[in-house]
CSV table of C-alpha atoms and ligand atoms in Angstrom, one decimal:
chain,number,residue,atom,x,y,z
A,1,UNK,CA,0.0,0.0,0.0
A,2,UNK,CA,1.2,3.5,-0.8
A,3,UNK,CA,1.9,6.2,1.8
A,4,UNK,CA,-1.6,7.3,3.0
A,5,UNK,CA,-0.8,10.6,4.7
A,6,UNK,CA,1.0,12.8,2.3
A,7,UNK,CA,-1.7,15.5,2.6
A,8,UNK,CA,-3.6,16.2,5.8
A,9,UNK,CA,-6.8,18.2,5.6
A,10,UNK,CA,-6.4,21.7,7.1
A,11,UNK,CA,-8.3,22.9,10.1
A,12,UNK,CA,-11.2,24.3,8.1
A,13,UNK,CA,-11.7,21.1,6.2
A,14,UNK,CA,-11.5,19.0,9.3
A,15,UNK,CA,-14.1,21.2,11.0
A,16,UNK,CA,-16.6,20.7,8.1
A,17,UNK,CA,-15.8,16.9,7.9
A,18,UNK,CA,-16.5,16.5,11.6
A,19,UNK,CA,-20.0,18.1,11.2
A,20,UNK,CA,-20.7,15.9,8.2
A,21,UNK,CA,-19.7,12.8,10.2
A,22,UNK,CA,-22.4,13.7,12.8
A,23,UNK,CA,-25.0,14.1,10.1
A,24,UNK,CA,-24.3,11.1,7.9
A,25,UNK,CA,-21.5,8.6,8.4
A,26,UNK,CA,-21.8,7.0,4.9
A,27,UNK,CA,-21.4,10.4,3.1
A,28,UNK,CA,-18.5,11.2,5.5
A,29,UNK,CA,-16.7,8.0,4.7
A,30,UNK,CA,-17.3,8.4,1.0
A,31,UNK,CA,-15.8,11.9,1.2
A,32,UNK,CA,-12.7,10.6,3.0
A,33,UNK,CA,-12.3,7.9,0.3
A,34,UNK,CA,-12.7,10.5,-2.5
A,35,UNK,CA,-10.2,12.7,-0.8
A,36,UNK,CA,-7.7,9.8,-0.4
A,37,UNK,CA,-8.0,8.9,-4.1
A,38,UNK,CA,-7.4,12.6,-4.9
A,39,UNK,CA,-4.2,12.6,-2.8
A,40,UNK,CA,-2.9,9.7,-4.9
A,41,UNK,CA,-4.0,11.3,-8.2
A,42,UNK,CA,-2.5,14.7,-7.4
A,43,UNK,CA,0.8,13.0,-6.4
A,44,UNK,CA,0.8,10.9,-9.6
A,45,UNK,CA,0.2,14.0,-11.8
A,46,UNK,CA,2.8,15.9,-9.9
A,47,UNK,CA,0.5,18.8,-9.0
A,48,UNK,CA,2.0,21.7,-7.3
A,49,UNK,CA,1.5,21.9,-3.5
A,50,UNK,CA,-1.3,24.5,-4.0
A,51,UNK,CA,-3.1,22.5,-6.7
A,52,UNK,CA,-2.8,19.3,-4.6
A,53,UNK,CA,-4.3,21.1,-1.6
A,54,UNK,CA,-7.1,22.5,-3.7
A,55,UNK,CA,-8.0,19.2,-5.3
A,56,UNK,CA,-7.9,17.2,-2.1
A,57,UNK,CA,-9.8,19.8,0.0
A,58,UNK,CA,-12.4,20.1,-2.8
A,59,UNK,CA,-12.8,16.3,-2.9
A,60,UNK,CA,-13.1,16.1,0.9
A,61,UNK,CA,-15.8,18.7,0.9
A,62,UNK,CA,-17.6,18.0,-2.5
A,63,UNK,CA,-20.8,16.7,-0.8
A,64,UNK,CA,-20.8,19.0,2.2
A,65,UNK,CA,-24.1,20.4,1.0
A,66,UNK,CA,-25.7,17.1,2.0
A,67,UNK,CA,-25.8,18.6,5.5
A,68,UNK,CA,-28.9,20.5,4.2
A,69,UNK,CA,-30.7,17.4,2.7
A,70,UNK,CA,-33.4,16.1,5.1
A,71,UNK,CA,-32.4,12.7,6.6
A,72,UNK,CA,-35.5,11.0,5.2
A,73,UNK,CA,-34.3,11.8,1.7
A,74,UNK,CA,-30.6,11.2,2.3
A,75,UNK,CA,-31.3,7.8,3.9
A,76,UNK,CA,-34.2,6.7,1.7
A,77,UNK,CA,-33.6,3.1,0.7
A,78,UNK,CA,-35.6,3.2,-2.6
A,79,UNK,CA,-35.5,5.6,-5.5
A,80,UNK,CA,-36.4,9.3,-4.9
A,81,UNK,CA,-39.5,10.9,-6.3
A,82,UNK,CA,-39.2,14.1,-8.5
A,83,UNK,CA,-39.5,16.5,-5.5
A,84,UNK,CA,-37.0,14.6,-3.4
A,85,UNK,CA,-34.6,14.4,-6.3
A,86,UNK,CA,-34.8,18.2,-6.8
A,87,UNK,CA,-33.9,18.6,-3.1
A,88,UNK,CA,-31.1,16.2,-3.4
A,89,UNK,CA,-29.6,18.0,-6.4
A,90,UNK,CA,-29.5,21.2,-4.3
A,91,UNK,CA,-26.6,19.8,-2.3
A,92,UNK,CA,-24.3,21.3,-4.9
A,93,UNK,CA,-25.6,24.8,-4.7
A,94,UNK,CA,-26.0,24.7,-0.9
A,95,UNK,CA,-22.6,23.3,-0.3
A,96,UNK,CA,-21.0,26.0,-2.4
A,97,UNK,CA,-23.0,28.7,-0.6
A,98,UNK,CA,-21.9,27.3,2.7
A,99,UNK,CA,-18.2,27.1,1.8
A,100,UNK,CA,-18.4,30.6,0.2
A,101,UNK,CA,-19.7,32.1,3.4
A,102,UNK,CA,-16.5,30.8,5.0
A,103,UNK,CA,-14.6,33.8,3.6
A,104,UNK,CA,-11.2,32.1,3.7
A,105,UNK,CA,-12.2,29.1,1.5
A,106,UNK,CA,-10.4,28.9,-1.8
A,107,UNK,CA,-12.7,29.5,-4.9
A,108,UNK,CA,-11.5,26.3,-6.5
A,109,UNK,CA,-12.7,24.3,-3.5
A,110,UNK,CA,-16.1,26.1,-3.6
A,111,UNK,CA,-16.3,25.4,-7.3
A,112,UNK,CA,-15.7,21.7,-6.8
A,113,UNK,CA,-18.7,21.5,-4.4
A,114,UNK,CA,-20.8,23.5,-6.9
A,115,UNK,CA,-19.9,21.7,-10.1
A,116,UNK,CA,-19.0,18.1,-9.3
A,117,UNK,CA,-22.3,16.8,-10.8
A,118,UNK,CA,-21.8,18.6,-14.1
A,119,UNK,CA,-21.1,16.3,-17.0
A,120,UNK,CA,-18.7,16.8,-19.9
A,121,UNK,CA,-21.7,16.4,-22.4
A,122,UNK,CA,-23.8,19.0,-20.7
A,123,UNK,CA,-26.3,16.6,-19.2
A,124,UNK,CA,-25.3,17.1,-15.5
A,125,UNK,CA,-26.7,19.4,-12.8
A,126,UNK,CA,-27.3,22.0,-11.5
A,127,UNK,CA,-26.4,24.2,-14.5
A,128,UNK,CA,-25.9,21.8,-17.4
A,129,UNK,CA,-22.4,23.2,-18.1
A,130,UNK,CA,-20.3,21.6,-20.8
A,131,UNK,CA,-16.7,20.5,-21.5
A,132,UNK,CA,-14.0,22.9,-20.5
A,133,UNK,CA,-16.5,25.4,-19.1
A,134,UNK,CA,-16.7,23.1,-16.1
A,135,UNK,CA,-13.9,24.0,-13.7
A,136,UNK,CA,-11.0,21.5,-14.0
A,137,UNK,CA,-10.9,20.3,-10.4
A,138,UNK,CA,-14.7,19.7,-10.5
A,139,UNK,CA,-14.1,17.5,-13.5
A,140,UNK,CA,-11.5,15.5,-11.5
A,141,UNK,CA,-13.8,15.2,-8.6
A,142,UNK,CA,-16.6,14.0,-10.8
A,143,UNK,CA,-14.7,11.0,-12.0
A,144,UNK,CA,-13.3,10.1,-8.5
A,145,UNK,CA,-16.7,10.6,-6.9
A,146,UNK,CA,-18.5,8.3,-9.5
A,147,UNK,CA,-15.8,5.7,-9.2
A,148,UNK,CA,-16.2,5.5,-5.4
A,149,UNK,CA,-20.0,5.4,-5.7
A,150,UNK,CA,-19.9,2.5,-8.1
A,151,UNK,CA,-17.6,0.6,-5.8
A,152,UNK,CA,-19.6,1.2,-2.7
A,153,UNK,CA,-22.2,-1.1,-1.2
A,154,UNK,CA,-25.6,0.5,-0.7
A,155,UNK,CA,-28.5,-0.9,1.4
A,156,UNK,CA,-30.3,-1.8,-1.8
A,157,UNK,CA,-27.4,-3.0,-4.0
A,158,UNK,CA,-23.9,-4.4,-3.8
A,159,UNK,CA,-21.0,-2.3,-5.1
A,160,UNK,CA,-19.4,-3.2,-8.5
A,161,UNK,CA,-16.1,-5.0,-8.9
A,162,UNK,CA,-13.2,-2.7,-9.7
A,163,UNK,CA,-12.9,-4.0,-13.3
A,164,UNK,CA,-16.6,-3.2,-13.9
A,165,UNK,CA,-16.3,0.3,-12.5
A,166,UNK,CA,-13.2,0.9,-14.7
A,167,UNK,CA,-15.1,-0.3,-17.7
A,168,UNK,CA,-18.0,2.1,-16.9
A,169,UNK,CA,-15.6,5.0,-16.6
A,170,UNK,CA,-14.2,4.2,-20.1
A,171,UNK,CA,-17.7,3.9,-21.5
A,172,UNK,CA,-18.5,7.4,-20.2
A,173,UNK,CA,-15.2,8.9,-21.3
A,174,UNK,CA,-16.0,11.9,-23.5
A,175,UNK,CA,-19.7,11.6,-22.5
A,176,UNK,CA,-20.2,12.1,-18.8
A,177,UNK,CA,-16.5,12.5,-18.1
A,178,UNK,CA,-13.4,14.4,-19.4
A,179,UNK,CA,-11.3,11.8,-21.3
A,180,UNK,CA,-8.1,13.3,-19.9
A,181,UNK,CA,-9.3,12.8,-16.3
A,182,UNK,CA,-10.6,9.3,-16.9
A,183,UNK,CA,-7.2,8.3,-18.4
A,184,UNK,CA,-5.4,9.9,-15.5
A,185,UNK,CA,-7.5,8.1,-12.9
A,186,UNK,CA,-7.2,4.8,-14.7
A,187,UNK,CA,-3.4,5.1,-14.8
A,188,UNK,CA,-3.3,4.8,-11.0
A,189,UNK,CA,-2.6,1.4,-9.5
A,190,UNK,CA,-5.7,-0.6,-8.4
A,191,UNK,CA,-4.8,-0.2,-4.7
A,192,UNK,CA,-5.2,3.6,-5.1
A,193,UNK,CA,-8.7,3.3,-6.6
A,194,UNK,CA,-10.5,1.0,-4.2
A,195,UNK,CA,-10.0,2.4,-0.7
A,196,UNK,CA,-11.0,0.4,2.3
A,197,UNK,CA,-12.6,2.2,5.2
A,198,UNK,CA,-10.2,0.4,7.5
A,199,UNK,CA,-7.4,2.4,5.8
A,200,UNK,CA,-9.0,5.8,6.5
A,201,UNK,CA,-7.9,8.3,9.1
A,202,UNK,CA,-11.1,9.7,10.7
A,203,UNK,CA,-11.4,13.4,11.7
B,301,FE2,FE1,-22.5,15.0,-4.7
């Protein structure tokens, strides 16, 4: 296993993660795994220290807006109805608003929360942005987030095998996802893509 602790979340990120843990442990653990994959990816791509910190912090906080999603929607075992889905989608806007109100939060981190569900082909939410118009770090987070979601067990379904999730990323390359980012993520070793909760450091 590679070194796990090359980037530690700063105090502001830890503070938000701690609040998220008290709201929803599954989203909290997902956020830690997405942040950990981002650490590996930023290291692999030789990001500068600043870019690494922005990507990792943005990935740790991408779903922070789920603090505002009612528990009965967040934890609903079946599929969401139209109204519930609209409320769920708002976690992007609400997360960005929350991080923006923390005056010291870097804009790239705010943007990652706002735009991580946008899709390369314009079919994402909340704004339907397309291609390069989507901030780059949000495009990175989108792929990592989707990978971890596909690999994770849910109460109503078992997570995919890693080879199946990789195949799905390739299928969506140039559609849902930026091809450059998919290729970068898939160039990481398997042990950096499927993160076990037992390997996480909790905050
Ligand atoms: Fe999200």
